[in-house]
Amino acid sequence: MKYETVIGLEIHCELKTKTKIFCGCATGFGADQNTHVCPVCLGLPGVLPVLNRQVVNYAIKAGLATNCEINGYSKFDRKNYYYPDLPKNFQTSQFDLPIAEHGWVDIDTEAGKKRIRLTRIHMEEDAGKLVHSGTTIKDSSSSNVDYNRTGVPLLEIVSEPDMSSAEEARAYMEKIKTIMEYIDVSNCRMEEGNLRADINVSLRPIGSDKLGTRTEMKNINSFKALEDAINYEIERQTEVLEDGGHIIQETRTWDPERGITLSMRSKEEAHDYRYMPEPDLPPIVTSAEEIEAIRKGLPELPDARRARLMDEAGLSAYDAGIITSSRAMAEYYDAITATGADSKLAANWLMGDLAKNLNAEGKTIEESPVDAKRLGEMILLISKGTISSKIGKTVFKEMWTSPDAPEKIVKDKGLVQITDTKEIEDIVDQVIAANAKAVEDYKGGNKKAIGALVGQVMKQSKGKANPQMVNELLAKKLG
Ligand code: ADP
Ligand code: ZN
Ligand code: MG
């Protein structure tokens, strides 16, 4: 039998509020263990939570940016379970009245655009972290608990089971990450666990409209692990089904070292959590006006920005997609073109030399030694014909280590393009005289031979001769 894959993601996104969701403790990453704690987030008896309103505003922002309906009346619930990283023995979360529901985002697939529906977005508090004495829980004799992360605000973004491959799941998670970055509600540093996904995977016979039994892999925090875990799970489940077996609904853990998933525990159902309304927090009421005000404050989102770069600047879907995949890159691009630089040249330099240099040095675009304004000025010199694009590369290299304006670099280094006919003609004559073989080939009908001659002229002029003039002069002289 042939099977198709069904995937749904629950993405946890840490919000970048300064303080925690129900107390005034700091949220910063990397502090000494148990230094960002207080009686509230430690769950000591008798304390009361106070909601950080910024969390609600961020949640609404995220809901609007993903086309959700916002619930003006929403509430918190207690999700009860026991684990040492959860000092209250319940997590304050949302159950039946989440802040946002029924959204969607579009992703690009090989077969074109695909819409992934969002079931809901709810707010909750993060749990603490177990710090094992060994490298894994299995080879440790003891564990400490660090409660710094307890109470850091989280959004849980739940998708419908609308994805059907690892690539689609990745594209979806990348889209969510990009949107959260654009609206500036999370740092989205996956390596710090700001953004992590629980992946649900099942198979069903092709054409069947009934969902198969799923397994869940929790806390996946890299795109590679996401794809690898899904692909492994597809293979494993296919084998089980083809051998006539049944998939057990369970939570499995992804072992990146061995590249396999391992059974952890059987899956808990919602009723196991004994959800109940949180009595210590009033319902969250948001007026239509407040929601509209947040909607008006949304920045231009990735899809709209991409469409604009295609329509206005004439970029290809591919280029526009890459440039808008990160807000920083999109803003850098807009800043280049704000200097008046040509849009396609701007895209080429951004995705070409700039990206290459940043990659080589492991720098982000914010750390680029060449800012958008200087790059724009350099591109303008090319468009004006002051320098050729080849010389542009030399100037760019220079700019990487020098703070000088491109114009100054061009002057200081004597890189101005030669557009003086007489000067170019002299070089052309020398080259013709010195390359009898190529000249003969050309005259004998091998028109390609002119390439070698152009190359010689460019070389002798140290790249400064205007290439178009060189071509014209050579063609004229050779008849
Ligand atoms: P929970 O994991 O909390 O019990 P849900 O039933 O809400 O909750 O599902 C969580 C995620 O699993 C959702 O993203 C949903 O789309 C996905 N999902 C549910 N059933 C399946 C299935 N049979 N195959 C793949 N994904 C599924
Ligand atoms: Zn606290
Ligand atoms: Mg789940």
Short mmCIF file of C-alpha atoms and ligand atoms in Angstrom, two decimals:
data_model
loop_
_atom_site.label_atom_id
_atom_site.label_comp_id
_atom_site.label_asym_id
_atom_site.label_seq_id
_atom_site.Cartn_x
_atom_site.Cartn_y
_atom_site.Cartn_z
CA MET A 1 0.00 0.00 0.00
CA LYS A 2 1.10 3.58 -0.66
CA TYR A 3 0.99 6.02 2.24
CA GLU A 4 0.89 9.76 2.53
CA THR A 5 2.42 11.74 5.36
CA VAL A 6 0.42 14.03 7.63
CA ILE A 7 2.22 16.56 9.84
CA GLY A 8 1.03 19.12 12.37
CA LEU A 9 3.31 21.42 14.37
CA GLU A 10 2.99 23.01 17.79
CA ILE A 11 5.55 25.82 17.82
CA HIS A 12 6.62 27.36 21.10
CA CYS A 13 7.88 30.90 20.75
CA GLU A 14 9.44 32.75 23.68
CA LEU A 15 8.39 36.39 23.75
CA LYS A 16 11.00 39.12 24.17
CA THR A 17 9.36 40.92 27.07
CA LYS A 18 11.80 42.35 29.63
CA THR A 19 10.01 40.62 32.50
CA LYS A 20 8.19 37.33 32.98
CA ILE A 21 4.52 36.74 32.31
CA PHE A 22 3.20 36.81 35.91
CA CYS A 23 5.98 38.50 37.94
CA GLY A 24 8.67 41.17 37.60
CA CYS A 25 11.64 38.81 37.23
CA ALA A 26 13.98 39.36 34.28
CA THR A 27 13.73 37.08 31.25
CA GLY A 28 17.33 37.38 30.00
CA PHE A 29 19.11 34.25 28.75
CA GLY A 30 22.39 32.96 30.18
CA ALA A 31 22.24 34.32 33.77
CA ASP A 32 23.57 32.30 36.72
CA GLN A 33 21.23 29.54 37.79
CA ASN A 34 18.24 30.57 39.89
CA THR A 35 19.04 34.28 39.92
CA HIS A 36 15.93 35.34 37.97
CA VAL A 37 13.42 33.98 40.47
CA CYS A 38 10.95 35.21 43.06
CA PRO A 39 8.16 33.69 45.20
CA VAL A 40 5.68 34.01 42.31
CA CYS A 41 7.62 32.12 39.64
CA LEU A 42 8.87 29.64 42.24
CA GLY A 43 5.24 28.87 43.02
CA LEU A 44 5.53 29.48 46.77
CA PRO A 45 2.26 29.29 48.72
CA GLY A 46 0.13 32.38 49.04
CA VAL A 47 1.46 34.34 46.08
CA LEU A 48 -0.68 35.77 43.29
CA PRO A 49 0.20 36.21 39.62
CA VAL A 50 -0.22 39.55 37.84
CA LEU A 51 -0.47 39.41 34.06
CA ASN A 52 2.14 41.27 32.02
CA ARG A 53 -0.05 43.16 29.51
CA GLN A 54 2.78 43.29 26.98
CA VAL A 55 2.41 39.52 26.58
CA VAL A 56 -1.20 39.98 25.49
CA ASN A 57 -0.25 42.73 23.06
CA TYR A 58 2.46 40.55 21.53
CA ALA A 59 0.08 37.59 21.31
CA ILE A 60 -2.53 39.71 19.53
CA LYS A 61 0.15 41.02 17.19
CA ALA A 62 1.22 37.46 16.37
CA GLY A 63 -2.42 36.45 15.86
CA LEU A 64 -3.11 39.31 13.48
CA ALA A 65 0.11 38.71 11.54
CA THR A 66 -0.97 35.11 10.95
CA ASN A 67 -4.52 35.97 9.88
CA CYS A 68 -6.19 34.75 13.08
CA GLU A 69 -9.41 35.95 14.63
CA ILE A 70 -8.66 37.57 17.97
CA ASN A 71 -10.83 36.66 20.92
CA GLY A 72 -11.72 39.85 22.73
CA TYR A 73 -12.67 37.67 25.69
CA SER A 74 -10.03 35.13 26.60
CA LYS A 75 -8.93 33.38 29.78
CA PHE A 76 -6.20 31.34 31.42
CA ASP A 77 -6.46 27.74 32.55
CA ARG A 78 -4.34 25.45 34.65
CA LYS A 79 -2.78 22.46 32.95
CA ASN A 80 -1.91 20.03 35.72
CA TYR A 81 1.06 17.73 35.60
CA TYR A 82 4.00 16.86 37.78
CA TYR A 83 7.57 17.43 36.70
CA PRO A 84 10.40 19.01 38.73
CA ASP A 85 10.83 21.92 36.31
CA LEU A 86 7.27 23.03 37.04
CA PRO A 87 7.25 24.30 40.64
CA LYS A 88 3.49 24.92 40.87
CA ASN A 89 2.66 21.46 39.51
CA PHE A 90 0.46 23.16 36.99
CA GLN A 91 1.30 25.32 34.03
CA THR A 92 -0.77 28.44 33.58
CA SER A 93 -1.86 28.16 29.97
CA GLN A 94 -5.02 28.59 27.90
CA PHE A 95 -7.49 25.90 26.99
CA ASP A 96 -10.93 26.61 25.57
CA LEU A 97 -10.66 30.37 25.06
CA PRO A 98 -7.23 31.06 23.53
CA ILE A 99 -6.29 34.60 22.52
CA ALA A 100 -6.27 33.82 18.76
CA GLU A 101 -7.82 31.16 16.48
CA HIS A 102 -8.46 30.15 12.87
CA GLY A 103 -5.47 31.71 11.14
CA TRP A 104 -3.29 30.70 8.21
CA VAL A 105 0.03 31.32 6.52
CA ASP A 106 1.11 30.52 2.97
CA ILE A 107 4.26 28.57 2.19
CA ASP A 108 6.06 27.87 -1.09
CA THR A 109 6.25 24.26 -2.15
CA GLU A 110 7.51 22.58 -5.29
CA ALA A 111 3.90 22.40 -6.46
CA GLY A 112 3.32 26.10 -5.78
CA LYS A 113 1.76 28.06 -2.97
CA LYS A 114 0.15 26.09 -0.14
CA ARG A 115 -1.96 27.38 2.71
CA ILE A 116 -1.29 26.00 6.19
CA ARG A 117 -4.08 26.63 8.66
CA LEU A 118 -3.43 27.68 12.24
CA THR A 119 -5.76 26.14 14.77
CA ARG A 120 -4.92 28.57 17.54
CA ILE A 121 -2.34 30.67 19.30
CA HIS A 122 -2.36 30.69 23.07
CA MET A 123 -0.29 32.26 25.82
CA GLU A 124 1.42 30.28 28.54
CA GLU A 125 4.37 30.27 30.88
CA ASP A 126 7.58 28.40 30.15
CA ALA A 127 8.87 25.76 32.57
CA GLY A 128 12.33 25.65 34.15
CA LYS A 129 15.29 23.63 32.99
CA LEU A 130 16.76 20.43 34.38
CA VAL A 131 20.53 20.53 34.50
CA HIS A 132 21.83 16.96 34.54
CA SER A 133 25.10 15.99 36.21
CA GLY A 134 25.99 13.86 33.18
CA THR A 135 25.58 14.59 29.51
CA THR A 136 22.10 13.04 29.23
CA ILE A 137 19.39 12.21 31.73
CA LYS A 138 20.18 8.51 31.38
CA ASP A 139 23.84 8.70 32.42
CA SER A 140 23.30 11.19 35.25
CA SER A 141 23.27 10.40 38.96
CA SER A 142 21.48 13.63 39.81
CA SER A 143 19.91 16.73 38.29
CA ASN A 144 19.57 20.32 39.44
CA VAL A 145 16.70 22.56 38.49
CA ASP A 146 17.25 26.06 37.14
CA TYR A 147 14.07 28.11 37.51
CA ASN A 148 15.28 31.16 35.56
CA ARG A 149 13.14 30.19 32.59
CA THR A 150 10.07 29.41 34.69
CA GLY A 151 7.46 32.01 33.85
CA VAL A 152 9.09 33.33 30.70
CA PRO A 153 6.14 34.10 28.38
CA LEU A 154 5.49 31.72 25.52
CA LEU A 155 3.16 31.62 22.59
CA GLU A 156 2.08 28.20 21.49
CA ILE A 157 1.20 28.29 17.81
CA VAL A 158 -0.74 25.18 16.81
CA SER A 159 -1.18 24.22 13.17
CA GLU A 160 -3.79 22.01 11.57
CA PRO A 161 -2.29 18.75 10.25
CA ASP A 162 -1.86 20.39 6.84
CA MET A 163 1.74 19.55 5.97
CA SER A 164 2.69 16.47 4.00
CA SER A 165 6.49 16.40 3.96
CA ALA A 166 9.56 17.40 5.94
CA GLU A 167 10.22 20.20 3.43
CA GLU A 168 6.75 21.63 3.96
CA ALA A 169 7.11 21.47 7.73
CA ARG A 170 10.40 23.28 7.46
CA ALA A 171 8.97 25.93 5.13
CA TYR A 172 6.10 26.44 7.57
CA MET A 173 8.38 26.81 10.57
CA GLU A 174 10.63 29.19 8.64
CA LYS A 175 7.58 31.25 7.75
CA ILE A 176 6.46 31.45 11.36
CA LYS A 177 9.99 32.41 12.42
CA THR A 178 10.19 35.14 9.78
CA ILE A 179 6.82 36.56 10.78
CA MET A 180 7.72 36.59 14.49
CA GLU A 181 10.97 38.40 13.61
CA TYR A 182 9.19 40.95 11.44
CA ILE A 183 6.67 41.81 14.14
CA ASP A 184 9.51 41.85 16.67
CA VAL A 185 7.88 39.82 19.42
CA SER A 186 10.62 37.20 19.83
CA ASN A 187 14.37 36.91 19.39
CA CYS A 188 13.70 33.62 17.58
CA ARG A 189 17.16 32.27 18.48
CA MET A 190 16.54 28.61 17.95
CA GLU A 191 19.86 27.57 19.49
CA GLU A 192 18.75 29.28 22.72
CA GLY A 193 15.39 27.54 22.57
CA ASN A 194 13.45 30.75 21.81
CA LEU A 195 11.68 28.85 19.08
CA ARG A 196 11.08 25.12 19.25
CA ALA A 197 8.55 22.74 17.82
CA ASP A 198 6.64 19.63 18.82
CA ILE A 199 6.18 17.65 15.63
CA ASN A 200 3.22 15.33 15.13
CA VAL A 201 3.60 12.80 12.34
CA SER A 202 1.25 10.13 11.02
CA LEU A 203 0.71 8.15 7.84
CA ARG A 204 -2.48 7.14 6.07
CA PRO A 205 -3.27 5.28 2.87
CA ILE A 206 -3.23 7.71 -0.05
CA GLY A 207 -6.74 9.00 -0.69
CA SER A 208 -8.01 8.18 2.80
CA ASP A 209 -9.67 11.08 4.60
CA LYS A 210 -9.21 9.57 8.05
CA LEU A 211 -6.13 10.59 10.02
CA GLY A 212 -3.72 7.85 11.01
CA THR A 213 -2.31 7.35 14.50
CA ARG A 214 0.42 9.90 15.21
CA THR A 215 3.59 10.09 17.20
CA GLU A 216 4.98 13.29 18.67
CA MET A 217 8.58 14.51 18.91
CA LYS A 218 8.95 17.35 21.40
CA ASN A 219 11.27 20.36 21.64
CA ILE A 220 12.94 20.24 18.25
CA ASN A 221 15.05 23.38 17.99
CA SER A 222 16.79 23.32 14.63
CA PHE A 223 15.55 23.08 11.06
CA LYS A 224 17.89 20.19 10.40
CA ALA A 225 16.61 18.20 13.36
CA LEU A 226 13.04 18.96 12.27
CA GLU A 227 13.62 17.54 8.78
CA ASP A 228 15.72 14.61 9.95
CA ALA A 229 13.28 13.58 12.69
CA ILE A 230 10.30 13.73 10.33
CA ASN A 231 12.05 11.76 7.59
CA TYR A 232 13.18 9.13 10.06
CA GLU A 233 9.68 8.85 11.52
CA ILE A 234 8.11 8.49 8.05
CA GLU A 235 10.46 5.62 7.30
CA ARG A 236 9.92 3.95 10.67
CA GLN A 237 6.12 4.19 10.49
CA THR A 238 6.06 2.95 6.89
CA GLU A 239 8.01 -0.12 7.91
CA VAL A 240 5.73 -0.85 10.87
CA LEU A 241 2.60 -0.53 8.71
CA GLU A 242 4.02 -2.57 5.85
CA ASP A 243 4.86 -5.35 8.29
CA GLY A 244 1.18 -5.39 9.23
CA GLY A 245 1.76 -3.63 12.57
CA HIS A 246 0.05 -0.68 14.25
CA ILE A 247 1.48 2.68 15.18
CA ILE A 248 1.32 3.34 18.90
CA GLN A 249 0.28 6.87 19.84
CA GLU A 250 3.24 8.03 21.89
CA THR A 251 5.81 10.70 22.56
CA ARG A 252 9.17 9.90 21.03
CA THR A 253 12.47 11.64 21.46
CA TRP A 254 14.80 12.59 18.62
CA ASP A 255 18.40 11.46 19.12
CA PRO A 256 20.48 13.59 16.75
CA GLU A 257 23.67 11.61 17.44
CA ARG A 258 22.19 8.34 16.29
CA GLY A 259 19.70 9.88 13.87
CA ILE A 260 16.75 7.94 15.24
CA THR A 261 13.60 8.52 17.32
CA LEU A 262 13.09 6.56 20.53
CA SER A 263 9.93 5.80 22.45
CA MET A 264 9.58 7.95 25.61
CA ARG A 265 6.10 7.49 26.95
CA SER A 266 2.57 6.85 25.79
CA LYS A 267 0.72 9.97 24.74
CA GLU A 268 -1.28 11.85 27.32
CA GLU A 269 -4.74 13.13 26.40
CA ALA A 270 -6.20 16.50 27.29
CA HIS A 271 -8.30 14.95 30.07
CA ASP A 272 -5.12 13.65 31.71
CA TYR A 273 -4.18 17.25 32.39
CA ARG A 274 -7.38 18.03 34.31
CA TYR A 275 -7.57 21.48 32.78
CA MET A 276 -9.43 23.93 35.00
CA PRO A 277 -9.98 27.68 34.87
CA GLU A 278 -7.21 29.68 36.56
CA PRO A 279 -8.96 31.32 39.54
CA ASP A 280 -6.11 33.74 40.33
CA LEU A 281 -6.30 35.66 37.05
CA PRO A 282 -9.24 37.66 35.70
CA PRO A 283 -10.35 37.05 32.11
CA ILE A 284 -8.44 38.99 29.45
CA VAL A 285 -10.73 41.52 27.84
CA THR A 286 -9.56 43.39 24.77
CA SER A 287 -11.78 45.88 22.95
CA ALA A 288 -12.18 45.97 19.18
CA GLU A 289 -10.50 49.41 19.23
CA GLU A 290 -7.45 48.04 21.03
CA ILE A 291 -7.19 45.19 18.53
CA GLU A 292 -7.49 47.61 15.61
CA ALA A 293 -4.78 49.82 17.09
CA ILE A 294 -2.44 46.82 17.19
CA ARG A 295 -3.39 45.90 13.62
CA LYS A 296 -2.54 49.43 12.46
CA GLY A 297 0.86 49.16 14.15
CA LEU A 298 1.85 46.00 12.23
CA PRO A 299 4.85 46.42 9.95
CA GLU A 300 4.81 45.33 6.32
CA LEU A 301 4.81 41.52 6.55
CA PRO A 302 7.07 39.15 4.59
CA ASP A 303 4.54 38.15 1.91
CA ALA A 304 3.52 41.74 1.22
CA ARG A 305 7.11 42.86 1.17
CA ARG A 306 8.03 40.12 -1.24
CA ALA A 307 5.15 41.03 -3.56
CA ARG A 308 6.27 44.67 -3.45
CA LEU A 309 9.83 43.80 -4.42
CA MET A 310 8.51 41.77 -7.34
CA ASP A 311 6.00 44.40 -8.52
CA GLU A 312 7.90 47.60 -7.90
CA ALA A 313 11.49 46.54 -8.27
CA GLY A 314 10.98 43.78 -10.81
CA LEU A 315 12.86 41.17 -8.78
CA SER A 316 12.28 37.48 -9.46
CA ALA A 317 10.14 35.53 -7.00
CA TYR A 318 13.26 33.68 -5.92
CA ASP A 319 15.38 36.77 -5.23
CA ALA A 320 12.51 38.61 -3.55
CA GLY A 321 11.88 35.51 -1.42
CA ILE A 322 15.46 35.34 -0.22
CA ILE A 323 15.71 39.05 0.50
CA THR A 324 12.47 39.14 2.48
CA SER A 325 13.18 35.94 4.39
CA SER A 326 14.80 38.05 7.07
CA ARG A 327 13.66 41.46 8.15
CA ALA A 328 17.21 42.70 8.56
CA MET A 329 18.06 41.74 5.01
CA ALA A 330 14.87 43.29 3.63
CA GLU A 331 15.61 46.52 5.46
CA TYR A 332 19.19 46.53 4.23
CA TYR A 333 17.88 46.10 0.68
CA ASP A 334 15.46 49.00 1.03
CA ALA A 335 18.27 51.15 2.39
CA ILE A 336 20.46 50.38 -0.65
CA THR A 337 17.74 51.36 -3.09
CA ALA A 338 16.96 54.47 -1.03
CA THR A 339 20.29 55.86 -2.27
CA GLY A 340 18.88 55.70 -5.79
CA ALA A 341 20.83 52.56 -6.69
CA ASP A 342 19.31 50.24 -9.29
CA SER A 343 17.07 47.60 -7.71
CA LYS A 344 18.41 44.57 -9.58
CA LEU A 345 22.03 45.56 -9.01
CA ALA A 346 21.17 46.08 -5.33
CA ALA A 347 19.74 42.55 -5.14
CA ASN A 348 22.77 41.08 -6.91
CA TRP A 349 25.32 42.75 -4.67
CA LEU A 350 23.32 41.93 -1.55
CA MET A 351 22.94 38.24 -2.36
CA GLY A 352 26.35 38.01 -4.02
CA ASP A 353 29.45 39.72 -2.67
CA LEU A 354 27.92 40.96 0.56
CA ALA A 355 26.39 37.61 1.53
CA LYS A 356 29.59 35.79 0.58
CA ASN A 357 31.76 38.05 2.72
CA LEU A 358 29.39 37.88 5.68
CA ASN A 359 29.25 34.09 5.46
CA ALA A 360 33.00 33.78 5.26
CA GLU A 361 33.37 35.74 8.49
CA GLY A 362 30.31 34.34 10.23
CA LYS A 363 28.79 37.80 10.55
CA THR A 364 25.14 38.80 10.50
CA ILE A 365 23.98 41.56 8.20
CA GLU A 366 23.69 43.91 11.18
CA GLU A 367 27.42 43.41 11.76
CA SER A 368 28.38 44.14 8.16
CA PRO A 369 31.36 46.51 7.90
CA VAL A 370 29.81 47.84 4.70
CA ASP A 371 26.50 49.52 5.43
CA ALA A 372 23.67 49.81 2.92
CA LYS A 373 24.33 53.47 2.18
CA ARG A 374 27.95 52.92 1.14
CA LEU A 375 27.03 49.89 -0.94
CA GLY A 376 24.34 51.99 -2.64
CA GLU A 377 26.89 54.71 -3.42
CA MET A 378 29.23 52.15 -4.91
CA ILE A 379 26.47 50.74 -7.11
CA LEU A 380 25.69 54.27 -8.29
CA LEU A 381 29.33 54.64 -9.42
CA ILE A 382 28.88 51.53 -11.55
CA SER A 383 25.61 52.76 -13.04
CA LYS A 384 27.16 56.13 -13.85
CA GLY A 385 30.05 54.43 -15.62
CA THR A 386 32.67 55.83 -13.24
CA ILE A 387 33.80 52.26 -12.58
CA SER A 388 33.04 48.94 -14.25
CA SER A 389 31.30 46.22 -12.26
CA LYS A 390 34.56 44.31 -12.21
CA ILE A 391 36.34 47.25 -10.58
CA GLY A 392 33.30 47.44 -8.31
CA LYS A 393 34.43 44.15 -6.81
CA THR A 394 37.85 45.63 -6.04
CA VAL A 395 36.25 48.70 -4.48
CA PHE A 396 33.92 46.51 -2.44
CA LYS A 397 36.84 44.50 -1.09
CA GLU A 398 38.54 47.74 -0.09
CA MET A 399 35.35 49.00 1.59
CA TRP A 400 35.22 45.86 3.70
CA THR A 401 38.30 46.95 5.63
CA SER A 402 38.17 50.73 5.13
CA PRO A 403 35.51 53.15 6.34
CA ASP A 404 36.09 55.41 3.33
CA ALA A 405 33.37 56.40 0.90
CA PRO A 406 33.54 54.41 -2.36
CA GLU A 407 34.16 57.59 -4.32
CA LYS A 408 37.27 58.34 -2.24
CA ILE A 409 38.55 54.78 -2.65
CA VAL A 410 38.10 54.98 -6.42
CA LYS A 411 40.01 58.29 -6.52
CA ASP A 412 42.79 57.28 -4.12
CA LYS A 413 43.43 54.01 -5.91
CA GLY A 414 43.12 55.48 -9.39
CA LEU A 415 40.31 53.11 -10.31
CA VAL A 416 38.27 55.47 -12.45
CA GLN A 417 37.16 53.76 -15.63
CA ILE A 418 39.01 54.75 -18.80
CA THR A 419 36.49 56.16 -21.26
CA ASP A 420 39.01 58.13 -23.27
CA THR A 421 38.88 56.66 -26.80
CA LYS A 422 42.44 57.56 -27.60
CA GLU A 423 43.82 55.88 -24.51
CA ILE A 424 41.86 52.67 -25.12
CA GLU A 425 42.76 52.71 -28.80
CA ASP A 426 46.46 52.70 -27.95
CA ILE A 427 46.09 49.59 -25.85
CA VAL A 428 43.89 47.93 -28.49
CA ASP A 429 46.58 48.54 -31.13
CA GLN A 430 49.28 47.03 -28.93
CA VAL A 431 47.17 43.98 -28.22
CA ILE A 432 46.36 43.43 -31.91
CA ALA A 433 50.03 43.66 -32.76
CA ALA A 434 51.05 41.20 -30.06
CA ASN A 435 48.35 38.56 -30.72
CA ALA A 436 48.63 37.68 -34.37
CA LYS A 437 47.17 34.20 -33.83
CA ALA A 438 43.91 35.38 -32.27
CA VAL A 439 43.57 38.11 -34.87
CA GLU A 440 43.96 35.57 -37.64
CA ASP A 441 41.42 33.22 -36.03
CA TYR A 442 38.94 36.03 -35.78
CA LYS A 443 39.41 37.09 -39.36
CA GLY A 444 39.15 33.47 -40.43
CA GLY A 445 35.59 33.39 -39.09
CA ASN A 446 36.09 32.36 -35.47
CA LYS A 447 34.21 35.28 -33.95
CA LYS A 448 34.80 33.93 -30.46
CA ALA A 449 38.49 34.72 -30.74
CA ILE A 450 37.66 38.34 -29.96
CA GLY A 451 37.05 37.31 -26.35
CA ALA A 452 40.74 36.61 -25.79
CA LEU A 453 41.66 40.00 -27.24
CA VAL A 454 39.14 41.84 -25.08
CA GLY A 455 40.59 39.99 -22.11
CA GLN A 456 44.10 41.16 -23.01
CA VAL A 457 43.02 44.80 -23.30
CA MET A 458 41.22 44.64 -19.97
CA LYS A 459 44.26 43.07 -18.38
CA GLN A 460 46.63 45.71 -19.70
CA SER A 461 44.32 48.50 -18.54
CA LYS A 462 44.15 46.83 -15.08
CA GLY A 463 40.43 46.33 -15.57
CA LYS A 464 39.80 50.01 -16.00
CA ALA A 465 38.98 50.21 -19.71
CA ASN A 466 35.29 50.58 -20.44
CA PRO A 467 34.46 47.04 -21.68
CA GLN A 468 31.83 48.17 -24.14
CA MET A 469 34.25 50.61 -25.79
CA VAL A 470 36.92 47.93 -25.93
CA ASN A 471 34.54 45.59 -27.74
CA GLU A 472 33.48 48.25 -30.20
CA LEU A 473 37.00 49.42 -30.98
CA LEU A 474 38.32 45.90 -31.46
CA ALA A 475 35.44 44.92 -33.75
CA LYS A 476 35.98 48.07 -35.79
CA LYS A 477 39.71 47.61 -36.14
CA LEU A 478 39.45 43.93 -37.07
CA GLY A 479 36.87 44.76 -39.71
P1 ADP B 1 -2.06 17.61 21.79
O1 ADP B 1 -0.76 17.24 21.17
O2 ADP B 1 -1.89 18.77 22.69
O3 ADP B 1 -2.73 16.49 22.37
P2 ADP B 1 -3.82 18.29 19.43
O4 ADP B 1 -4.78 17.22 19.21
O5 ADP B 1 -4.37 19.66 19.48
O6 ADP B 1 -3.01 18.15 20.70
O7 ADP B 1 -2.77 18.21 18.25
C1 ADP B 1 -1.55 18.78 18.32
C2 ADP B 1 -0.93 18.85 16.94
O8 ADP B 1 -0.95 17.59 16.33
C3 ADP B 1 -1.63 19.78 15.99
O9 ADP B 1 -0.67 20.54 15.34
C4 ADP B 1 -2.36 18.87 15.05
O10 ADP B 1 -2.45 19.43 13.76
C5 ADP B 1 -1.46 17.67 15.03
N1 ADP B 1 -2.14 16.42 14.74
C6 ADP B 1 -3.28 15.96 15.31
N2 ADP B 1 -3.59 14.75 14.83
C7 ADP B 1 -2.61 14.41 13.93
C8 ADP B 1 -2.37 13.28 13.11
N3 ADP B 1 -3.16 12.22 13.11
N4 ADP B 1 -1.27 13.30 12.33
C9 ADP B 1 -0.44 14.36 12.34
N5 ADP B 1 -0.63 15.43 13.09
C10 ADP B 1 -1.70 15.48 13.89
ZN ZN B 2 9.55 35.78 39.45
MG MG B 3 1.12 18.13 21.60
#
